[in-house]
PDB file of C-alpha atoms in Angstrom:
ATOM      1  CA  UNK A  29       4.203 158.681 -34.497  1.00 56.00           C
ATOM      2  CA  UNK A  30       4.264 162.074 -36.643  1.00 49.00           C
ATOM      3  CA  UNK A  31       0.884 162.829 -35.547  1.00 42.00           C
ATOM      4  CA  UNK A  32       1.117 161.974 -31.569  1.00 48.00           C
ATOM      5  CA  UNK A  33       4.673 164.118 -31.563  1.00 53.00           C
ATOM      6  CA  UNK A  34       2.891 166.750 -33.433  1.00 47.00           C
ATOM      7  CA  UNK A  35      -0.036 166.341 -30.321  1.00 46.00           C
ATOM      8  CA  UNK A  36       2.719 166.943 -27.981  1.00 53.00           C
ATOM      9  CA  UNK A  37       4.074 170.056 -29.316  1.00 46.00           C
ATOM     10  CA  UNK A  38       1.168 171.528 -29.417  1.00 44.00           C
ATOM     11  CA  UNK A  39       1.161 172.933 -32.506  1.00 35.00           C
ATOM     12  CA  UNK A  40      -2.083 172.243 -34.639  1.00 34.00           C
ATOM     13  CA  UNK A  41      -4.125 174.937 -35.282  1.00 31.00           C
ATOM     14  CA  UNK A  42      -7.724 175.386 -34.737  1.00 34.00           C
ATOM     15  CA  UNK A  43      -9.798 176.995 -37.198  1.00 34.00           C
ATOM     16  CA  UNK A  44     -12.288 179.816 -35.611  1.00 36.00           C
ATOM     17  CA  UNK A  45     -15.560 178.309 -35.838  1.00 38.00           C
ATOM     18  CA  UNK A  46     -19.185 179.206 -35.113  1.00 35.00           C
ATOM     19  CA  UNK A  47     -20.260 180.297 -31.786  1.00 35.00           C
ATOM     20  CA  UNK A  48     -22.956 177.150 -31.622  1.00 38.00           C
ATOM     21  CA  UNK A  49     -20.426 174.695 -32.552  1.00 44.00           C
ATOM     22  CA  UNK A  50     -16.804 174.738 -31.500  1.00 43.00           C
ATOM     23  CA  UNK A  51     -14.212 171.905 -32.677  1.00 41.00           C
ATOM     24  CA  UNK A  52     -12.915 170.149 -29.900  1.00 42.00           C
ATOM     25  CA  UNK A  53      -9.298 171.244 -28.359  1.00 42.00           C
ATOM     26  CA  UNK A  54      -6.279 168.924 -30.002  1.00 35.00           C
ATOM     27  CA  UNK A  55      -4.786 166.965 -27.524  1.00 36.00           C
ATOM     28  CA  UNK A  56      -2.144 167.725 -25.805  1.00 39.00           C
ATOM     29  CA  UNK A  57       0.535 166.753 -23.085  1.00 36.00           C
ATOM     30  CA  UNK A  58       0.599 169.116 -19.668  1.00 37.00           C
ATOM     31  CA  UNK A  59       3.856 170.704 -19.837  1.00 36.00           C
ATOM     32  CA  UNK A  60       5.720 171.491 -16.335  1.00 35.00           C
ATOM     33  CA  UNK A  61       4.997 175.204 -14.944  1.00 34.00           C
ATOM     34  CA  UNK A  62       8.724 176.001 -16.016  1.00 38.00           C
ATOM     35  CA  UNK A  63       8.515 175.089 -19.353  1.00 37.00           C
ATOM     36  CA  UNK A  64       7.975 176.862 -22.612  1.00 41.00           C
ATOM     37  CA  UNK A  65       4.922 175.256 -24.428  1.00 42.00           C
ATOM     38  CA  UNK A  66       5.022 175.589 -28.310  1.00 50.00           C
ATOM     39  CA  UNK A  67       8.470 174.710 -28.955  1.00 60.00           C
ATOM     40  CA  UNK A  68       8.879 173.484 -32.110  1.00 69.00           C
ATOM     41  CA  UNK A  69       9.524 169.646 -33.094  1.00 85.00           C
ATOM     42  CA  UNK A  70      11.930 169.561 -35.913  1.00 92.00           C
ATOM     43  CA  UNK A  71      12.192 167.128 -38.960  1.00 95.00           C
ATOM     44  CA  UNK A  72      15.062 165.798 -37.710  1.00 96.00           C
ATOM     45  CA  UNK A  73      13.443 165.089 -34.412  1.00 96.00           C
ATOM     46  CA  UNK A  74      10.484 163.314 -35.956  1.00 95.00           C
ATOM     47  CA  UNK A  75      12.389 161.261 -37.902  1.00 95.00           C
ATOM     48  CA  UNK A  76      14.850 160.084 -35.040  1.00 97.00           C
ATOM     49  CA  UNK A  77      11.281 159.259 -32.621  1.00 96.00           C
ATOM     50  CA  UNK A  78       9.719 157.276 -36.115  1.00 95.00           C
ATOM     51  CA  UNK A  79      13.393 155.144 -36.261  1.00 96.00           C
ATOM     52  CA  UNK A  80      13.447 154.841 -32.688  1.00 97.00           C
ATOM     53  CA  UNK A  81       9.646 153.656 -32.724  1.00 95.00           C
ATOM     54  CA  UNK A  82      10.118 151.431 -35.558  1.00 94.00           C
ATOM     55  CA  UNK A  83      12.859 149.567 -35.037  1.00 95.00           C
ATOM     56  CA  UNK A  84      13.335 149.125 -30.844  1.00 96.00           C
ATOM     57  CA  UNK A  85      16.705 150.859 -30.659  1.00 97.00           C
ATOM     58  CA  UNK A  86      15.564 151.581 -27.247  1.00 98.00           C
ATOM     59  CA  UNK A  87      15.659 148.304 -26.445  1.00 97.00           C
ATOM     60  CA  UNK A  88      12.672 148.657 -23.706  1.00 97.00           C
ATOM     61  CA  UNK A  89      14.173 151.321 -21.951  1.00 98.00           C
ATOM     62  CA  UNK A  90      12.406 154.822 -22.069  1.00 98.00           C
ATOM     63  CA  UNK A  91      14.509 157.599 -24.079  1.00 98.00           C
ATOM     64  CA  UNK A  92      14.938 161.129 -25.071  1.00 98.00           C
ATOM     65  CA  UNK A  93      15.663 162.993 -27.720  1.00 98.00           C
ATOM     66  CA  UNK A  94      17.595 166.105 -27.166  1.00 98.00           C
ATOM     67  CA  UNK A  95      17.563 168.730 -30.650  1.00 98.00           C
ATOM     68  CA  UNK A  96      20.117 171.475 -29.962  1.00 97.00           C
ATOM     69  CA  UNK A  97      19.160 173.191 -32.844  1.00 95.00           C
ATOM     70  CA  UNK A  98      15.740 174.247 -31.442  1.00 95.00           C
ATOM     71  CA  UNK A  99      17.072 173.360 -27.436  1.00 96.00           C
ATOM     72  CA  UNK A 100      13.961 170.742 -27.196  1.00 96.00           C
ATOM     73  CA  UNK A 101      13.928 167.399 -25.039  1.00 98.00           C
ATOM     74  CA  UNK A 102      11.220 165.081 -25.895  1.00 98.00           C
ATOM     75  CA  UNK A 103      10.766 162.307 -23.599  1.00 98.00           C
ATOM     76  CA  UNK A 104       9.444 158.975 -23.949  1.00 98.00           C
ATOM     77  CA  UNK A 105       8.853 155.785 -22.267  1.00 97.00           C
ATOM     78  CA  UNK A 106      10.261 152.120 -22.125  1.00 97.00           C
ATOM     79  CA  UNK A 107       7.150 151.180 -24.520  1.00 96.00           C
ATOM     80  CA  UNK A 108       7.619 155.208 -26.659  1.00 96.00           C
ATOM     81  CA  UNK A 109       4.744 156.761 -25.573  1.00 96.00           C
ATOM     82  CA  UNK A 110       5.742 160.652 -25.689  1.00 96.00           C
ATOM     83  CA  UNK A 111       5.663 161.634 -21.933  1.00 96.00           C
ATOM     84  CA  UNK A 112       6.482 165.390 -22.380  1.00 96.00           C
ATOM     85  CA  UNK A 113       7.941 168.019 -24.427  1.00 96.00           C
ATOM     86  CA  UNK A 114      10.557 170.781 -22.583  1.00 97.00           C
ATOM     87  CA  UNK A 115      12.928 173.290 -23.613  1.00 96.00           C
ATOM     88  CA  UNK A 116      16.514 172.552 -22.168  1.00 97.00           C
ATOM     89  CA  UNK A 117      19.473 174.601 -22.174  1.00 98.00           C
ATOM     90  CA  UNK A 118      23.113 173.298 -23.339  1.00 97.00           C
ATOM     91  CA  UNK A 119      26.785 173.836 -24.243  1.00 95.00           C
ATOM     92  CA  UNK A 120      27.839 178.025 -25.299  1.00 95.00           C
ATOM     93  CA  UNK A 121      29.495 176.354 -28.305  1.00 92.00           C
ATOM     94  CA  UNK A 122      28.068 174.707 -31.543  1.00 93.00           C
ATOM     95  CA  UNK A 123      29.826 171.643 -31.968  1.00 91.00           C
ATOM     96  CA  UNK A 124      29.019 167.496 -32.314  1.00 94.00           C
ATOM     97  CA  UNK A 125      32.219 166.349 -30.725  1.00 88.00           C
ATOM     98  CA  UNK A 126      33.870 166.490 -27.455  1.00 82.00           C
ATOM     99  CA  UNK A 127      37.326 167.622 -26.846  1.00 79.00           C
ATOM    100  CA  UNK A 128      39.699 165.078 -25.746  1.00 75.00           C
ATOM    101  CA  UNK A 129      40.573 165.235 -22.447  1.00 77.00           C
ATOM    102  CA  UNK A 130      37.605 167.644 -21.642  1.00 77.00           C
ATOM    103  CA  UNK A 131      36.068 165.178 -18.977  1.00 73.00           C
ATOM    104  CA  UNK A 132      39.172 165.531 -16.596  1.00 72.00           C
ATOM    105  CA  UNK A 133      39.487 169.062 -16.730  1.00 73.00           C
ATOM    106  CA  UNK A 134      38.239 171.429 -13.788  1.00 77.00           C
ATOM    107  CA  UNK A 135      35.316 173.820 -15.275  1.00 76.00           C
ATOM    108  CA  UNK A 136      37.687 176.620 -14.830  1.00 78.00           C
ATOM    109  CA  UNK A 137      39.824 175.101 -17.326  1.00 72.00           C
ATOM    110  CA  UNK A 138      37.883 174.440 -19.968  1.00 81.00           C
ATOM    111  CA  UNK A 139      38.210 176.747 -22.657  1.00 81.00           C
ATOM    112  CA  UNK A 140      34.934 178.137 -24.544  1.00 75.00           C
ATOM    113  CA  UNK A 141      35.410 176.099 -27.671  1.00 78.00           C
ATOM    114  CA  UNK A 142      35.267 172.531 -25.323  1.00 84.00           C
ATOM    115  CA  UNK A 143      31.592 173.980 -24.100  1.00 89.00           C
ATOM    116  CA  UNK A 144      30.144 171.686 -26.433  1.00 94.00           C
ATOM    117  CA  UNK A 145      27.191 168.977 -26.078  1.00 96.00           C
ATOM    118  CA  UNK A 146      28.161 166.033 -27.930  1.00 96.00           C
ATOM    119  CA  UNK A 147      25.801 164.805 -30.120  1.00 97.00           C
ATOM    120  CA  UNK A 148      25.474 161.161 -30.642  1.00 97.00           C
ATOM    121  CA  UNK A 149      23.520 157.799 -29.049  1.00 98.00           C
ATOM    122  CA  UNK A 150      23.839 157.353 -25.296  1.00 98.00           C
ATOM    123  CA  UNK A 151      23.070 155.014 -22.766  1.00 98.00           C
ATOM    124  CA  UNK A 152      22.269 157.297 -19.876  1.00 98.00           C
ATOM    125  CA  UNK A 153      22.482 156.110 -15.953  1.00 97.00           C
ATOM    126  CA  UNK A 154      21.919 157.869 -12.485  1.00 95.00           C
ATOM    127  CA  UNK A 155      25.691 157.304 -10.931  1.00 92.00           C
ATOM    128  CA  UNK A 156      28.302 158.715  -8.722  1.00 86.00           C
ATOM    129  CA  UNK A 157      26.980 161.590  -6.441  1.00 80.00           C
ATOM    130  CA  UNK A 158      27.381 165.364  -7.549  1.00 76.00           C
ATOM    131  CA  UNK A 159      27.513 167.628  -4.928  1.00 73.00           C
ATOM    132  CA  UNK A 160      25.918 164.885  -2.323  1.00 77.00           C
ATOM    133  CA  UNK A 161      22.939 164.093  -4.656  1.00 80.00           C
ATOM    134  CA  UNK A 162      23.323 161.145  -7.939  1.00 87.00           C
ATOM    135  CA  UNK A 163      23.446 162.709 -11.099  1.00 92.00           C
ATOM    136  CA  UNK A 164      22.353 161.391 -14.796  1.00 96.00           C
ATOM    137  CA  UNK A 165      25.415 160.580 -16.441  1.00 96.00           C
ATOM    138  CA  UNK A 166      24.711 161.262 -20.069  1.00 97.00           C
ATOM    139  CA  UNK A 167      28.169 160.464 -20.921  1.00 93.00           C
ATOM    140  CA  UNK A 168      30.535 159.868 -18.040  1.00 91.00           C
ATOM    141  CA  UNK A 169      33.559 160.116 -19.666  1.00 89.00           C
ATOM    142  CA  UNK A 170      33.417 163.559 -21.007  1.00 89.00           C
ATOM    143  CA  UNK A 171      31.133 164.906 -17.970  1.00 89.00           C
ATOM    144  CA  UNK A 172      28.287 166.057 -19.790  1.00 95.00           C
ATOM    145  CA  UNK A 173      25.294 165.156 -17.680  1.00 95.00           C
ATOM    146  CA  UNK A 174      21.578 165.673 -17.418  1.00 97.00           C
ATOM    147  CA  UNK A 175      20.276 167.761 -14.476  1.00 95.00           C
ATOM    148  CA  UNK A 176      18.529 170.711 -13.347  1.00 96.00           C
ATOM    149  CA  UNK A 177      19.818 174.512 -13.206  1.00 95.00           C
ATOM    150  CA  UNK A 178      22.550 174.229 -10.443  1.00 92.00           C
ATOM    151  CA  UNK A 179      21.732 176.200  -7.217  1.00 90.00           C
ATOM    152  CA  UNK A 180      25.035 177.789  -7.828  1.00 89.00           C
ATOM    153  CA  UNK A 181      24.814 178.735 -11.216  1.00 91.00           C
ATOM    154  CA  UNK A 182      25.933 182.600 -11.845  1.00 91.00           C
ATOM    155  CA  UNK A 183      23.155 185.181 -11.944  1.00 94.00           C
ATOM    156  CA  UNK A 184      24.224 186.535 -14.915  1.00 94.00           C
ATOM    157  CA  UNK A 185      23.679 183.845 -16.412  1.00 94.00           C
ATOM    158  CA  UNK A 186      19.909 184.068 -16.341  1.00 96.00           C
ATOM    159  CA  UNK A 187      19.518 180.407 -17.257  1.00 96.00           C
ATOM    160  CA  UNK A 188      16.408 180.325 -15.945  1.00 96.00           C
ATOM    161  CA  UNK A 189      15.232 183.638 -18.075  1.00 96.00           C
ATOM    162  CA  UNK A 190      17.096 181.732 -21.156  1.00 96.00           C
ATOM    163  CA  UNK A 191      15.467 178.667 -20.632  1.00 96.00           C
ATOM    164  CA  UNK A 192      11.511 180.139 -20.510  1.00 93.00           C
ATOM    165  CA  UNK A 193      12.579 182.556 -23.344  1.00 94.00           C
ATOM    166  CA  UNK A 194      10.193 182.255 -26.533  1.00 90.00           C
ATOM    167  CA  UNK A 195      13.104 181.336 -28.481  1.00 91.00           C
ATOM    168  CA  UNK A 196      16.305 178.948 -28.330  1.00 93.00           C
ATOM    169  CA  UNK A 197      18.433 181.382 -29.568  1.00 92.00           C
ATOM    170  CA  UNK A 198      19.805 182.040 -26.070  1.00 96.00           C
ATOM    171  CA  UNK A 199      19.983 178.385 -24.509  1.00 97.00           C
ATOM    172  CA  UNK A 200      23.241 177.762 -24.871  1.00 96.00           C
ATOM    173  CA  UNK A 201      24.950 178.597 -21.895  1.00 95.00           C
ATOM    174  CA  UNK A 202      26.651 175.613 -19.986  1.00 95.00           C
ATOM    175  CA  UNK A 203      29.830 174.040 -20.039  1.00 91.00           C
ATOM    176  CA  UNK A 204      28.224 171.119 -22.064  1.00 94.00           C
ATOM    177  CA  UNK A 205      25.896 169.343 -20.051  1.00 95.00           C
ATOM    178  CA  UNK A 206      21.716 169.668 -20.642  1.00 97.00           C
ATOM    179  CA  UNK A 207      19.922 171.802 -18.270  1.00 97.00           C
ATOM    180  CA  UNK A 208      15.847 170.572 -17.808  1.00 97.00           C
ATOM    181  CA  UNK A 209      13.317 172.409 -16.142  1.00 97.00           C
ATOM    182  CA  UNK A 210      12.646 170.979 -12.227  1.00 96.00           C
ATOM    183  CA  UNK A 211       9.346 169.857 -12.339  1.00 97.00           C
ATOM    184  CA  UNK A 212      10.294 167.623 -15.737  1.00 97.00           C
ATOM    185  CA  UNK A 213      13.203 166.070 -13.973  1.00 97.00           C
ATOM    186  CA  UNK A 214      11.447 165.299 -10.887  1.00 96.00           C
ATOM    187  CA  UNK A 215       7.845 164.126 -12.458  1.00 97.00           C
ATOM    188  CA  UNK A 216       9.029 162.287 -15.702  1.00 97.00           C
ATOM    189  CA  UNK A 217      12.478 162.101 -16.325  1.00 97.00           C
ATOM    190  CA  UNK A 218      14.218 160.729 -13.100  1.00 96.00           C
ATOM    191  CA  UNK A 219      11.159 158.298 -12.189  1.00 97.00           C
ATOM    192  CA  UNK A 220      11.861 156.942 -15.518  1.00 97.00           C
ATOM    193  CA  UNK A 221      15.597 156.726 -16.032  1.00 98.00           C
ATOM    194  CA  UNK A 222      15.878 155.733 -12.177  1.00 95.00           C
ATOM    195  CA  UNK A 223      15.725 152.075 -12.414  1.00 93.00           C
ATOM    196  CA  UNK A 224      18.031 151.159 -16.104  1.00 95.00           C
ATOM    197  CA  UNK A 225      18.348 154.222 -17.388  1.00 97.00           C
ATOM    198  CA  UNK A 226      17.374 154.878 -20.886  1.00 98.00           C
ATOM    199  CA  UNK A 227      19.047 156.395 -23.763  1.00 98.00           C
ATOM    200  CA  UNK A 228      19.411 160.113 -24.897  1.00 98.00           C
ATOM    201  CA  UNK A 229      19.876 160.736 -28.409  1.00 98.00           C
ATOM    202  CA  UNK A 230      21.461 164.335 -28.764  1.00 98.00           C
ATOM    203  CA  UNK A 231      20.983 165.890 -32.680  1.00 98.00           C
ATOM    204  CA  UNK A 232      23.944 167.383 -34.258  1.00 97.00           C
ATOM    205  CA  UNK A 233      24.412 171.177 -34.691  1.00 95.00           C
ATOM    206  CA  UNK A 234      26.432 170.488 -38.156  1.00 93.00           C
ATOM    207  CA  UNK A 235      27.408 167.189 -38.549  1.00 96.00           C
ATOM    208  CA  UNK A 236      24.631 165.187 -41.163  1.00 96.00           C
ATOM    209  CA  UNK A 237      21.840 163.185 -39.260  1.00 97.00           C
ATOM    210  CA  UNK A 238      22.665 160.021 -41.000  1.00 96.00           C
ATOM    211  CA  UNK A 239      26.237 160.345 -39.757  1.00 96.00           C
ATOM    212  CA  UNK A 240      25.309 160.950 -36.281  1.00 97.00           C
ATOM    213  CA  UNK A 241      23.141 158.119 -36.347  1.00 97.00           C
ATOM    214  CA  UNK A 242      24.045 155.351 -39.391  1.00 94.00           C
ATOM    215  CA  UNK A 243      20.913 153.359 -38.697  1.00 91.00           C
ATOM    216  CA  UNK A 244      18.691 155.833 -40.002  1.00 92.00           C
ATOM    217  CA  UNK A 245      19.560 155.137 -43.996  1.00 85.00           C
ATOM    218  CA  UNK A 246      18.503 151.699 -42.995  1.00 81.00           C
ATOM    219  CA  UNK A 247      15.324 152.710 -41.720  1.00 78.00           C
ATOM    220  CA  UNK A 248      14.822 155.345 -44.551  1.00 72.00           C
ATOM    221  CA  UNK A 249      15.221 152.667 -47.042  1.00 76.00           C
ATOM    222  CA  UNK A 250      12.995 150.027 -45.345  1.00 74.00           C
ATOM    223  CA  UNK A 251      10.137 152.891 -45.154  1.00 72.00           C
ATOM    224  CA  UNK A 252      10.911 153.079 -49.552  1.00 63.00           C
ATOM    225  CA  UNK A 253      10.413 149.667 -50.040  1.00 59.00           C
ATOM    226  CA  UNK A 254       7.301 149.563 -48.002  1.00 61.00           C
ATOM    227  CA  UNK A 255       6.052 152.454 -49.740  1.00 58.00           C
ATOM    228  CA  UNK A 256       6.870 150.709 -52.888  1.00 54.00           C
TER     229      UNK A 256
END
């Protein structure tokens, strides 16, 4: 799994060579025209995709991994074969938990502490319509969602400009829900989470992995005693 989600980032390096013999190109996954190629896959990340792999916690449903840290979606399918790697935006403030409350509130009245993107395991389904079109409900009841740049998002927000940018120090700039690229939602992520919908596991900003997501000291100590 390390080396197919190191494939899909794109990030192996190929050593000049002579002019009569060239290696061959590393493989790699065709990005959407909006997205950023050569984001980087975290540790974190690759350790969530090998638990997720290993263990089923997917439970045949296709999934995504969402690592605010570096603002990178990786998406997989039902069986986890990596199906693309984007750059998303999310929520202005750091944080791992929602506010209470925060899912009932209009926009205008949430503060800029609440614009947060939970991290956390979710079961993620296409449900009520938003602004006359259905909308991936990442979690429903604080209203952080999955979806493309709104229409009427401000200009001076340059989310677009902030999404493409070479680095994901300016991605976070919603109210907490996770901003893809158009082409990714319309090619692989709604065909995929259309039917059952899938799970999204977000990374936290500061809270420890293994609190975030218990399972993983299970896994990690499995992988010792097989080493062992």
């Amino acid at each position: 799994m390390t080396f197919v989600l190191r494939a899909l980032a794109g990030i192996a390096l190929v050593a000049p060579a002579a002019a009569s013999a060239r290696p061959p190109e590393p493989p790699r996954v065709e990005a959407p025209a909006e997205a950023e190629t050569g984001t980087i896959i975290s540790e974190a990340a690759t350790r969530v995709a090998d638990w997720i792999a290993a263990s089923g916690d997917n439970h045949a449903l296709p999934y995504a991994i969402v690592d605010k840290q570096n603002a990178t979606l990786l998406l997989f399918d039902a069986k986890g074969k990596p199906l693309d790697q984007v750059p998303v935006l999310i929520g202005i403030a750091a944080g791992d938990e929602a506010t209470a409350g925060v899912g009932s509130k209009k926009l205008a009245e949430i503060g800029p502490a609440e614009k947060t993107t939970p991290a956390g395991r979710f079961l993620a389904k296409f449900g009520i319509p938003f602004r006359k079109e259905r909308i991936l409900w990442v979690d429903y009841a604080t209203s952080v969602a999955m979806h493309t740049i709104p229409a009427d998002a401000a200009k001076k927000d340059r989310r677009r400009e902030r999404m493409l940018s070479a680095t994901p120090d300016d991605n976070r700039i919603t109210f907490g829900c996770i901003n893809v690229p158009k082409a990714f939602y319309g090619k692989f992520l709604r065909p995929q989470f259309s039917r059952k919908g899938g799970y999204v596991y977000v990374l936290p900003d500061t809270k420890p992995l293994e609190e975030v997501f218990p399972r993983l000291r299970v896994h990690a100590l499995t992988q010792g005693a097989s080493a062992s």
